mmCIF file of C-alpha atoms in Angstrom:
data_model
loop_
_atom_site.group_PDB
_atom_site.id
_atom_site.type_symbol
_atom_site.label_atom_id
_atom_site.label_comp_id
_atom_site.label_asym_id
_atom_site.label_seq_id
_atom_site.Cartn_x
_atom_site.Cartn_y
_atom_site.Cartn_z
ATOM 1 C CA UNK R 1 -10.815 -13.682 13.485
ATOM 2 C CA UNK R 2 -12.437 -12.003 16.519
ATOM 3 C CA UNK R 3 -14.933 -9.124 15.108
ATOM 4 C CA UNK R 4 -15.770 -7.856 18.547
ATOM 5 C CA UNK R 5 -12.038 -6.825 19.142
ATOM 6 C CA UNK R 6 -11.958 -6.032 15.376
ATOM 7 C CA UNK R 7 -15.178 -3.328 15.879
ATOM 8 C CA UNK R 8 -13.783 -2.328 19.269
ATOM 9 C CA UNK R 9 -10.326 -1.268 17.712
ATOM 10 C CA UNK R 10 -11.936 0.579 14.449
ATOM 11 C CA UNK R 11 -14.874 2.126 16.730
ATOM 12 C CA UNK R 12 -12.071 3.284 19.349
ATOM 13 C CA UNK R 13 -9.684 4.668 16.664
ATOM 14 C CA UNK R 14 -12.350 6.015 14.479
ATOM 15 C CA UNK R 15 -13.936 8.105 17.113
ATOM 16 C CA UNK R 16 -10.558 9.319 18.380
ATOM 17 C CA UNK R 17 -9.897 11.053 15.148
ATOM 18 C CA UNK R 18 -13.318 12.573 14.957
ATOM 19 C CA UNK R 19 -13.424 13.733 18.695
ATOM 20 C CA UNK R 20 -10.774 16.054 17.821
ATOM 21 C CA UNK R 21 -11.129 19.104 15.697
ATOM 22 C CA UNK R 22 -7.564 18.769 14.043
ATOM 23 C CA UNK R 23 -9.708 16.031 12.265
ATOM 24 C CA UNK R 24 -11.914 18.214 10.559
ATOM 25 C CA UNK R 25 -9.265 20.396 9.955
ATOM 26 C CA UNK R 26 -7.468 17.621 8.152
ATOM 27 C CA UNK R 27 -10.355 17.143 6.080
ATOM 28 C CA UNK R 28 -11.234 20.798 4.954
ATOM 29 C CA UNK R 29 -7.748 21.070 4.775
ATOM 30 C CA UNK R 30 -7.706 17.835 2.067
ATOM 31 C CA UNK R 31 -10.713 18.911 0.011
ATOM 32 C CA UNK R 32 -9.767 22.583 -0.447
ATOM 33 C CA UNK R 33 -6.053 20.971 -1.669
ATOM 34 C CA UNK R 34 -7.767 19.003 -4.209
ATOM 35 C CA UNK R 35 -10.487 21.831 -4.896
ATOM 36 C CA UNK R 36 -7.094 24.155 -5.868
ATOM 37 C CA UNK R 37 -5.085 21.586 -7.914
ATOM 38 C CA UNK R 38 -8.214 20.692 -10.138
ATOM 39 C CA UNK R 39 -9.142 23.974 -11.152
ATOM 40 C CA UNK R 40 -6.908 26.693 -10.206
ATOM 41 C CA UNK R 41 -4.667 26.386 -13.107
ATOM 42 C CA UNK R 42 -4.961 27.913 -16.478
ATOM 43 C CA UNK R 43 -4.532 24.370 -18.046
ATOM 44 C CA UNK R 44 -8.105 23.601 -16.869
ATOM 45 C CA UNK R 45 -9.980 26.725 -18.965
ATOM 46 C CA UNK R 46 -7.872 26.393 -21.734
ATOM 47 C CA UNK R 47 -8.394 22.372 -22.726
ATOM 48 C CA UNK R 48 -11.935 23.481 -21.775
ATOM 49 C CA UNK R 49 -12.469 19.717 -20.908
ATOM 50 C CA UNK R 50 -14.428 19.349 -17.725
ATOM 51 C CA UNK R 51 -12.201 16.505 -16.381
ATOM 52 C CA UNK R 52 -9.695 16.279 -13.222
ATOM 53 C CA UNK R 53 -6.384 15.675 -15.401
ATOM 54 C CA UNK R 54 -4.877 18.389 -13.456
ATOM 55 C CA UNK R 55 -5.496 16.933 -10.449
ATOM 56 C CA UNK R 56 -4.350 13.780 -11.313
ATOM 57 C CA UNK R 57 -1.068 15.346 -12.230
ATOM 58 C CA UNK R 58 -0.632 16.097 -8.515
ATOM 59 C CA UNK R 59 -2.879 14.109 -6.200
ATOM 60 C CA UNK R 60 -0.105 11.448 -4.745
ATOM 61 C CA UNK R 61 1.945 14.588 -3.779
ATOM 62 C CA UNK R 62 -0.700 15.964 -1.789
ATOM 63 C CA UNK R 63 -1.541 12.447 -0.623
ATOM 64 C CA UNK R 64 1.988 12.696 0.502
ATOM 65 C CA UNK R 65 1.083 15.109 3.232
ATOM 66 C CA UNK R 66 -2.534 14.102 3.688
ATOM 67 C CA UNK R 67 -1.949 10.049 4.545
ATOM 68 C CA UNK R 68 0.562 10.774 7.221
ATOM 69 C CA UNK R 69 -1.777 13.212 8.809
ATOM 70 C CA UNK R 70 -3.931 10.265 9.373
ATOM 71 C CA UNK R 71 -1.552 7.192 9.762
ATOM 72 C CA UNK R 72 0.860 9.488 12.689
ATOM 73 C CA UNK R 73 -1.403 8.416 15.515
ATOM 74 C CA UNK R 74 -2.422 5.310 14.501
ATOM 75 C CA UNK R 75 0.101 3.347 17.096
ATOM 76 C CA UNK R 76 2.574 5.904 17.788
ATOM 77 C CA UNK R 77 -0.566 8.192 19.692
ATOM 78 C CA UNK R 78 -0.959 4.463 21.796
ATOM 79 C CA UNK R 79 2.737 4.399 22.764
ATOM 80 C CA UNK R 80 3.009 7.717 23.986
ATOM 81 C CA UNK R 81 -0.216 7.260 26.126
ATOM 82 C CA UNK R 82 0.976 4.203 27.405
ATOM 83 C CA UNK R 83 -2.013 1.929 26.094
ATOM 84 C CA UNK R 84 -0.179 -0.282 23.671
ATOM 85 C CA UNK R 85 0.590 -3.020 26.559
ATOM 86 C CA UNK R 86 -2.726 -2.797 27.183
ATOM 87 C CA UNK R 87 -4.185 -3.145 23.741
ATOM 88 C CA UNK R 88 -1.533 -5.961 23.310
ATOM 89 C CA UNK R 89 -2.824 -7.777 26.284
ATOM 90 C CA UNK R 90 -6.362 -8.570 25.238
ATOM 91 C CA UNK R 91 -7.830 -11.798 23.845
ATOM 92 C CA UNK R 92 -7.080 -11.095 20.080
ATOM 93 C CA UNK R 93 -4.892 -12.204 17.260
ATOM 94 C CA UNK R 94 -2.453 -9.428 15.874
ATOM 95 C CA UNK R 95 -4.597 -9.462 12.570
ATOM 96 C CA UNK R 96 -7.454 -8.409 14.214
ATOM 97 C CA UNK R 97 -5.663 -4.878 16.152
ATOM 98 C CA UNK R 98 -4.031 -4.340 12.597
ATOM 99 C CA UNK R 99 -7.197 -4.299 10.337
ATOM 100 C CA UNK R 100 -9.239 -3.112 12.957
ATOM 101 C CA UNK R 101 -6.576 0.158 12.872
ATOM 102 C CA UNK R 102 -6.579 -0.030 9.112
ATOM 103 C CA UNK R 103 -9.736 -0.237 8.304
ATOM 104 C CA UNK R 104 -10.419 2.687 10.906
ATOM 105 C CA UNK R 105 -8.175 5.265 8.949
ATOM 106 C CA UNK R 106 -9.784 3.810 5.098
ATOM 107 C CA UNK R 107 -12.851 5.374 6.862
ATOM 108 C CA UNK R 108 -11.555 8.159 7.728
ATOM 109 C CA UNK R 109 -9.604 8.862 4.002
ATOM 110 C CA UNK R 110 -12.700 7.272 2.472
ATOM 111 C CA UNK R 111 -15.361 10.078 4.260
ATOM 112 C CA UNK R 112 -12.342 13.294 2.844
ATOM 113 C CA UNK R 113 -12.186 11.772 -0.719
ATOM 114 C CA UNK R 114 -16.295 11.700 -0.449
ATOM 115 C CA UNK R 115 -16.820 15.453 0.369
ATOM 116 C CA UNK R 116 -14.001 16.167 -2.473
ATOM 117 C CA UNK R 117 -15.420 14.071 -5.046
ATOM 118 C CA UNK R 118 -18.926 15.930 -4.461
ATOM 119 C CA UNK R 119 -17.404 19.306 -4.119
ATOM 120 C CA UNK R 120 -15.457 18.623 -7.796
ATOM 121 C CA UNK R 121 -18.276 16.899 -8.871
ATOM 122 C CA UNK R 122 -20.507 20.126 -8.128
ATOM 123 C CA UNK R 123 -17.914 22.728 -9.922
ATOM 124 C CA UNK R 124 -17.357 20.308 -13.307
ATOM 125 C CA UNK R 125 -21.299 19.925 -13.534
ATOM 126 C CA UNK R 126 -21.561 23.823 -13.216
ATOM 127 C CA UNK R 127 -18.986 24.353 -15.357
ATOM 128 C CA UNK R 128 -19.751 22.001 -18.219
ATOM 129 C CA UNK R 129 -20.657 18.561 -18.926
ATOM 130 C CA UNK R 130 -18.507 15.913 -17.276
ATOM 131 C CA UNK R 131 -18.216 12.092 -18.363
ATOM 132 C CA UNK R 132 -19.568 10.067 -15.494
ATOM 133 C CA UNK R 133 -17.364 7.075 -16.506
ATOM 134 C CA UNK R 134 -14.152 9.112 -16.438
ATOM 135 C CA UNK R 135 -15.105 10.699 -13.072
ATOM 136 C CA UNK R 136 -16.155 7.172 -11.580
ATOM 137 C CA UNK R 137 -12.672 5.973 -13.011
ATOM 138 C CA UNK R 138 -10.438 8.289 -11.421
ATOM 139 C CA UNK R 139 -12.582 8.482 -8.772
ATOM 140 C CA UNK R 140 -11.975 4.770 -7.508
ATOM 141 C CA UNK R 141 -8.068 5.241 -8.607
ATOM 142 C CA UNK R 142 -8.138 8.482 -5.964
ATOM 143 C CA UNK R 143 -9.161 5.576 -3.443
ATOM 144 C CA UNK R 144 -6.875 3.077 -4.236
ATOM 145 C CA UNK R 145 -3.945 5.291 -4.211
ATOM 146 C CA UNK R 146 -5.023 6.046 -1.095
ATOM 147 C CA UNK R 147 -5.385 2.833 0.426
ATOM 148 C CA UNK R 148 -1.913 1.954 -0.481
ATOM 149 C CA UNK R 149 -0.724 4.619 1.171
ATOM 150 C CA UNK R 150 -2.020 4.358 4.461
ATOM 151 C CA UNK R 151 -0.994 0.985 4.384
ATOM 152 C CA UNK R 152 2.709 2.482 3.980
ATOM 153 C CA UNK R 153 2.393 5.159 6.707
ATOM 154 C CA UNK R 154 0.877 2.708 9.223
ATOM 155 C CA UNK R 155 4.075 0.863 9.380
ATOM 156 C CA UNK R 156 5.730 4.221 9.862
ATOM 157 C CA UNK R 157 3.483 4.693 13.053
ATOM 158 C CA UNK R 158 4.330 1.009 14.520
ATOM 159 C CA UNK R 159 7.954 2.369 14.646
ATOM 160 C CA UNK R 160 7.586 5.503 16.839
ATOM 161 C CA UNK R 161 6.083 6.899 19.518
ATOM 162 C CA UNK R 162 6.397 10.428 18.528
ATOM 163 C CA UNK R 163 3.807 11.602 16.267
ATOM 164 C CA UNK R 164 5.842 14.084 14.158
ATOM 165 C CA UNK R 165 8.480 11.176 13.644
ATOM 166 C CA UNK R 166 5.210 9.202 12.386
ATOM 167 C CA UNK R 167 4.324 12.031 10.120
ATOM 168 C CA UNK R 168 8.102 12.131 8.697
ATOM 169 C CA UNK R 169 8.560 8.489 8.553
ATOM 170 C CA UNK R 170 5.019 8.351 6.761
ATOM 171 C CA UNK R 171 6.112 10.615 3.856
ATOM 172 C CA UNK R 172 9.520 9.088 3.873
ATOM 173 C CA UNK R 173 8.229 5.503 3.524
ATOM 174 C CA UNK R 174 5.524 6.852 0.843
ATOM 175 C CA UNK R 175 7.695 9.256 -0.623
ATOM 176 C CA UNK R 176 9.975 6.798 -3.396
ATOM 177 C CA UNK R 177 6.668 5.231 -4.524
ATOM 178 C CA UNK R 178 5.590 9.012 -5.336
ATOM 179 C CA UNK R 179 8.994 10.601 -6.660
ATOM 180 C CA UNK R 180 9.666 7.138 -9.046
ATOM 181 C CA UNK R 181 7.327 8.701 -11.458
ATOM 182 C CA UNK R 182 10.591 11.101 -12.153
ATOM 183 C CA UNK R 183 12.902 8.505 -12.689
ATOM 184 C CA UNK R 184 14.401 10.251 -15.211
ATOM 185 C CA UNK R 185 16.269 12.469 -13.216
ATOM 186 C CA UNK R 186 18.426 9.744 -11.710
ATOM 187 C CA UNK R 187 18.219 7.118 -14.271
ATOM 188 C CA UNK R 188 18.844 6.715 -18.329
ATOM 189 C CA UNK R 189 17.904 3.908 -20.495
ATOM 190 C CA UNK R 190 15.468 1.363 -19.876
ATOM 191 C CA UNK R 191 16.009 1.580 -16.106
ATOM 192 C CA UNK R 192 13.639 4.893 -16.392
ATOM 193 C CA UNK R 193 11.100 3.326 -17.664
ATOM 194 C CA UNK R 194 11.583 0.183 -15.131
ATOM 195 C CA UNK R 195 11.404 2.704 -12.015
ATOM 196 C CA UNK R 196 8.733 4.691 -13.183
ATOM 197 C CA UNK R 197 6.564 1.584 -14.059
ATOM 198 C CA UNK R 198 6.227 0.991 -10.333
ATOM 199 C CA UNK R 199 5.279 4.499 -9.151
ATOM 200 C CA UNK R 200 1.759 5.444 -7.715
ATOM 201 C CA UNK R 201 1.767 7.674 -10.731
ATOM 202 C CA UNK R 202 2.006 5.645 -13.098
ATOM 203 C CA UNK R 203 -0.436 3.136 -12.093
ATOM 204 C CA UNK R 204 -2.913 5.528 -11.002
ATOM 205 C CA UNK R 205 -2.424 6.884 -14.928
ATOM 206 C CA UNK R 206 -4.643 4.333 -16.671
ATOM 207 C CA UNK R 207 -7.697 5.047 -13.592
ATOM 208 C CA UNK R 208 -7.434 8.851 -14.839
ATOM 209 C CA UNK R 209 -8.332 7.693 -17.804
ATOM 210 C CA UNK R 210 -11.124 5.637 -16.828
ATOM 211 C CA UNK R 211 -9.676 2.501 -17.519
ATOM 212 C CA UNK R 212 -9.743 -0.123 -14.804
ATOM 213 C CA UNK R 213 -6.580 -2.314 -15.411
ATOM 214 C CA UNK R 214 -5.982 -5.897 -13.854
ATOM 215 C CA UNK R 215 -2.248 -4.736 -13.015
ATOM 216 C CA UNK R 216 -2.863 -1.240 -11.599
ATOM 217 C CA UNK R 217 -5.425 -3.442 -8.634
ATOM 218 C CA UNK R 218 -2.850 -5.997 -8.009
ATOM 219 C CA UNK R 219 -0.186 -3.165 -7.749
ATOM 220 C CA UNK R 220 -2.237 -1.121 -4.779
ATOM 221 C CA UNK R 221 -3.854 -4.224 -3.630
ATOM 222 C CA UNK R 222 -0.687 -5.969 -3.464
ATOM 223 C CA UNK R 223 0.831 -2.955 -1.427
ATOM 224 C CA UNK R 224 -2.096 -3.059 0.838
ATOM 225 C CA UNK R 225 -1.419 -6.733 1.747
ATOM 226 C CA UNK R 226 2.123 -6.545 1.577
ATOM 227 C CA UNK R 227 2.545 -3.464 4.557
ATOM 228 C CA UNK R 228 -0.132 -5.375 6.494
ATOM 229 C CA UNK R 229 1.952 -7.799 6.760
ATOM 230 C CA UNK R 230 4.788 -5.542 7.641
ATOM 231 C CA UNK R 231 2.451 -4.226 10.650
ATOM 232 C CA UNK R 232 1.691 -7.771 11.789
ATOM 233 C CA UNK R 233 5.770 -8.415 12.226
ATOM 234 C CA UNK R 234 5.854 -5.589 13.843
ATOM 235 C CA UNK R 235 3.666 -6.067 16.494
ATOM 236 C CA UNK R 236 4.588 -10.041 16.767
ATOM 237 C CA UNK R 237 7.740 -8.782 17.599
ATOM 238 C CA UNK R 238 6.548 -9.184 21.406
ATOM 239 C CA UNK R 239 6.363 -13.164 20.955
ATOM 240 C CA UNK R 240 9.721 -13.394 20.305
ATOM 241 C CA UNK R 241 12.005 -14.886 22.166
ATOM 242 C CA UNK R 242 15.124 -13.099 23.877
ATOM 243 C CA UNK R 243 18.490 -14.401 25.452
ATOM 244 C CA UNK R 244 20.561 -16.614 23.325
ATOM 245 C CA UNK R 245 17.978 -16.525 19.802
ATOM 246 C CA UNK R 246 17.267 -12.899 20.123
ATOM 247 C CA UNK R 247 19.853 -11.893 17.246
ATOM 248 C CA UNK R 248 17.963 -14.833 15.189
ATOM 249 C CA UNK R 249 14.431 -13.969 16.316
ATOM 250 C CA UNK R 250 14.847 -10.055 16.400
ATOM 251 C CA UNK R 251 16.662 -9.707 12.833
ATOM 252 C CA UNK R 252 17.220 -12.697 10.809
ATOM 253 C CA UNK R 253 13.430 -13.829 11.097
ATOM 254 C CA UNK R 254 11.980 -10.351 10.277
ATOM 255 C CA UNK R 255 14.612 -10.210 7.008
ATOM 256 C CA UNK R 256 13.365 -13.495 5.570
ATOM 257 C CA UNK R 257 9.742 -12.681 6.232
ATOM 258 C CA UNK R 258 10.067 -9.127 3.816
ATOM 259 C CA UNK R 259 11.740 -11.647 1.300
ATOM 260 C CA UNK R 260 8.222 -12.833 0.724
ATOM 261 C CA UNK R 261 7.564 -9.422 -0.630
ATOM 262 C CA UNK R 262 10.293 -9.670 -2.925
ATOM 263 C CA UNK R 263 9.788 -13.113 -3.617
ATOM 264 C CA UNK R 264 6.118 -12.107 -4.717
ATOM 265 C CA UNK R 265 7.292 -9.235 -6.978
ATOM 266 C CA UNK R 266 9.572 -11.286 -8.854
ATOM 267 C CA UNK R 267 6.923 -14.248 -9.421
ATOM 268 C CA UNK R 268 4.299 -11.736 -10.125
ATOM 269 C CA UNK R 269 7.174 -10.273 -12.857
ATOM 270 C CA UNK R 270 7.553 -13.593 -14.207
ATOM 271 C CA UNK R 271 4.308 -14.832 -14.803
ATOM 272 C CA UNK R 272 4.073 -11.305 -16.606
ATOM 273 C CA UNK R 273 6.254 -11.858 -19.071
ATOM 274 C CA UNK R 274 5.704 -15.593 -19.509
ATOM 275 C CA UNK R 275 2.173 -16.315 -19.965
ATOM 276 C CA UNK R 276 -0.741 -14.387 -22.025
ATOM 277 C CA UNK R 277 -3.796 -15.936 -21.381
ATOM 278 C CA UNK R 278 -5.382 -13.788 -18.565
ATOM 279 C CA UNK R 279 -7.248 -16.082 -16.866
ATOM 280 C CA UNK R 280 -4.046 -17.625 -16.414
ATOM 281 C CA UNK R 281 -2.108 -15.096 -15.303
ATOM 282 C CA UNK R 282 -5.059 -14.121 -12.484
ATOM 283 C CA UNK R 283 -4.720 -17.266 -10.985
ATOM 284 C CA UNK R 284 -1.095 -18.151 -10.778
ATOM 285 C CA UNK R 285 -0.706 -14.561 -9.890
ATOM 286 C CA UNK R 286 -3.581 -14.664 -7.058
ATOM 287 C CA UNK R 287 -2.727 -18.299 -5.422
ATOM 288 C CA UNK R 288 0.567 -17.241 -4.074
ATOM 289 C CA UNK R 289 -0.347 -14.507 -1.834
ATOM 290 C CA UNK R 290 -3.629 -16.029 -1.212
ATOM 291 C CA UNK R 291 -1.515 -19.333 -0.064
ATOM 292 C CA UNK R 292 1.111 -17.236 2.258
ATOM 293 C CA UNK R 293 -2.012 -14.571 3.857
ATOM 294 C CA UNK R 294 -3.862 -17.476 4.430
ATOM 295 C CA UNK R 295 -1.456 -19.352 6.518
ATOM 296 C CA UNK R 296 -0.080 -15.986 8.151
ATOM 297 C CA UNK R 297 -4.331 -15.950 9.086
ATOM 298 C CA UNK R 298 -4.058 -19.323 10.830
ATOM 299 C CA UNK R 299 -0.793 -18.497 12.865
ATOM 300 C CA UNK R 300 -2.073 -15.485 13.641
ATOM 301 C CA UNK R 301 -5.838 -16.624 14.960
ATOM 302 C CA UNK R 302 -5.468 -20.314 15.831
ATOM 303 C CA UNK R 303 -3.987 -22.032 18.767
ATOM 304 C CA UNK R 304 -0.093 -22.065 18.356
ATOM 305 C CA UNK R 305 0.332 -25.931 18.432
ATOM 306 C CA UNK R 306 4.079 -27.188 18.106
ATOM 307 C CA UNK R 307 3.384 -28.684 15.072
ATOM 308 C CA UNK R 308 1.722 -25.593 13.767
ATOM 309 C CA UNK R 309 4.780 -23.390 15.060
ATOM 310 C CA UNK R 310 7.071 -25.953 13.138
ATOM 311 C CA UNK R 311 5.723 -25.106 10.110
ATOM 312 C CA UNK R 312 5.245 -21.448 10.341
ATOM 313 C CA UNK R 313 8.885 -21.055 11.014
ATOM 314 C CA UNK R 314 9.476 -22.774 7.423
ATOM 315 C CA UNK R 315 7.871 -20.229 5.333
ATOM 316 C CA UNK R 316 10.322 -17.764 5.551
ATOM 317 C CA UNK R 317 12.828 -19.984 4.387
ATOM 318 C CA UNK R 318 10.939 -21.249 1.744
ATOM 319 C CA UNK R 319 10.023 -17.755 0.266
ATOM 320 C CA UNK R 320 13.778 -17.160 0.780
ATOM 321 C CA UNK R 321 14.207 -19.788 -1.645
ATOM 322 C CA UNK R 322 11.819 -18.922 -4.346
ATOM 323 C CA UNK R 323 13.227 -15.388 -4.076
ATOM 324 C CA UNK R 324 16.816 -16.917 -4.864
ATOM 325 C CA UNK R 325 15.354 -18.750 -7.454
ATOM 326 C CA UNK R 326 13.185 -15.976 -9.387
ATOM 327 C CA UNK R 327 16.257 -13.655 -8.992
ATOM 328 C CA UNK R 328 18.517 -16.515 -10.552
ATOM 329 C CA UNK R 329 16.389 -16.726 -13.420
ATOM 330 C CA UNK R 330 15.723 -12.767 -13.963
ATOM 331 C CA UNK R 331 19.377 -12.685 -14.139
ATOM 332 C CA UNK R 332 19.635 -15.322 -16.242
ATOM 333 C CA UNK R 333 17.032 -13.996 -18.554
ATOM 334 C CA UNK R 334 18.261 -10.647 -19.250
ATOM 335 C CA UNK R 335 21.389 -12.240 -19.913
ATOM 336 C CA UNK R 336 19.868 -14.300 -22.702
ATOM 337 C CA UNK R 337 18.005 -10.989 -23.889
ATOM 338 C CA UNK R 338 21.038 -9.356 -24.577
ATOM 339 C CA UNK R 339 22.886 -12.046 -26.494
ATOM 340 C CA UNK R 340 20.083 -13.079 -28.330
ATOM 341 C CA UNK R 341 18.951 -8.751 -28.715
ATOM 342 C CA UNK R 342 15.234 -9.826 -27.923
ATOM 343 C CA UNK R 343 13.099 -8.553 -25.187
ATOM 344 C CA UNK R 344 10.854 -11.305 -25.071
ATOM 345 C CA UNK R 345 12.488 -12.155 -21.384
ATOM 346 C CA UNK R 346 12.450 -8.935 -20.018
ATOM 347 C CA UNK R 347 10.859 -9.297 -16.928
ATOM 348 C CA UNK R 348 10.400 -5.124 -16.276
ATOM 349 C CA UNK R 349 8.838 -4.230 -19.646
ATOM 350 C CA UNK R 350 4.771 -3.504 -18.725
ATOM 351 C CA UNK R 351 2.100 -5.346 -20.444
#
């Protein structure tokens, strides 16, 4: 990892938000939002509870509109000033312009959810007495909802180099993470509980509540590493080769790498439902992404020997495999769940 390019990126995208005044607009814009959903409705006086429930009800849809606001310009502003070849061409591994961008617009979502949580904090200790714990809770759930979601809507900006199309895309990509929380409108059964399980909503619900779960981190965590990953393909795409493997190289490689995200889902899914001891379940469920980001890290950084190359190119393949295998076996289970009219297989059914 080079942390001089690293700085150089977040320092140069950091200050190009801030040297604009549609920044601070942004931001006003953002803390008034939240200001309005906490306490403008009646709900609020009439549980006389001096809590942010009512925001919580509605934060990820006006995250929907705030995260793209800051994610548009992250790449697409480069393209369509022409610096992207440039930024491309200096001494530094794709991981380093990604998280240097990244960690640039967690700054800038981190400094808008600061001046909201004291402007909140200021009207519930005015108003009554709030719990510090529940605050702190949802809090640090506000955040992490947020960091997922700028993950999201930075792959949106590596695909464009119009910045409106980056602000669509960015609510597109965001948006079925958001609306799965109303899975009941499409689905019936146990599929709506299923789809709603994996919305923002739903695992931002136990953080409203103060409650820190293991499976709500790994969720927006997960995301986080997952659509960095994304990003990285995306920009790699310039080592790939073209002429006669540029159908192989261009599509087929790409599709096998976002099989590791699926591959990871199901594992995660399967150590869920198949082993109870914690401790456990933190490791297994840690080691595989941990295994795959840390050799993505040394193709990414180190010198790209032929050997090294070799191997790289394997992991898709390999991921392709567990996938098959993990999705054999889900099938396979619920198959056995129904004959047998036991749930103890069921891979979707939260802990």
């Amino acid at each position: 990892m080079n942390t001089k390019v690293l700085l150089a990126v977040f320092k140069r995208n950091l200050g190009a938000y801030f040297t604009s005044p549609l920044g601070y607009v942004f931001i006003c814009v953002f803390v008034l939002l939240s200001a309005f959903a906490a306490f403008w409705s009646e709900d609020f006086f009439n549980t006389n509870l001096a809590n942010l429930d009512q925001l919580n009800k509605v934060f990820p849809l006006i995250m929907l509109v705030f995260v793209p606001a800051i994610t548009m310009s992250i790449w697409a502003d480069e393209r369509r000033q022409g610096t992207d070849e440039l930024l491309l061409t200096i001494p530094a591994g794709d991981f380093d312009i990604v998280l240097g961008k990244y960690l640039a617009a967690v700054v800038i979502y981190t400094i808008s959810l600061l001046f909201s949580a004291v402007c909140n904090a200021a009207v519930l200790g005015w108003l009554g007495d709030p719990d510090r714990g529940l605050f702190m809770g949802a809090s640090l759930g506000y955040w992490l909802v947020g960091l997922a979601m700028l993950a999201i809507g930075m792959v949106a900006s590596f695909l464009t180099s119009n910045l409106t199309v980056a602000f669509i895309l960015g609510a597109m990509f965001n948006a079925p993470l958001v609306f799965a929380a109303k899975a009941d409108l499409l689905f019936t059964g146990h599929l709506v509980q299923a789809v709603r399980h994996w919305s923002i909503g739903e695992q931002f619900r136990t953080f409203g509540r103060g409650i820190l779960t293991f499976s709500g981190l790994v969720y927006f965590l997960g995301t986080v590493a997952v659509m960095l990953y994304l990003s990285m393909i995306l920009i790699g795409r310039r080592h790939l080769r073209t002429g006669q493997g540029m159908v192989a190289n261009h599509v087929f490689y790409p599709v096998l790498h976002l099989l590791w995200a699926g591959s990871f889902v199901t594992f995660w899914l399967f150590l869920r439902s198949q082993v109870d001891e914690t401790g456990l379940l933190v490791v297994l469920g840690a080691a595989y992404p941990v295994l795959h980001l840390g050799l993505l890290w040394a193709w990414s950084t180190l010198e790209r020997s032929a050997q090294a190359g070799r191997a790289f190119s394997l992991l898709p393949w390999v991921h392709a495999t567990v996938l098959a295998a993990f999705a054999f076996g889900a099938a396979l289970a619920q198959w056995y769940a129904r004959q047998t009219d036991t749930n103890e297989l069921s891979w979707w059914r939260p802990v």
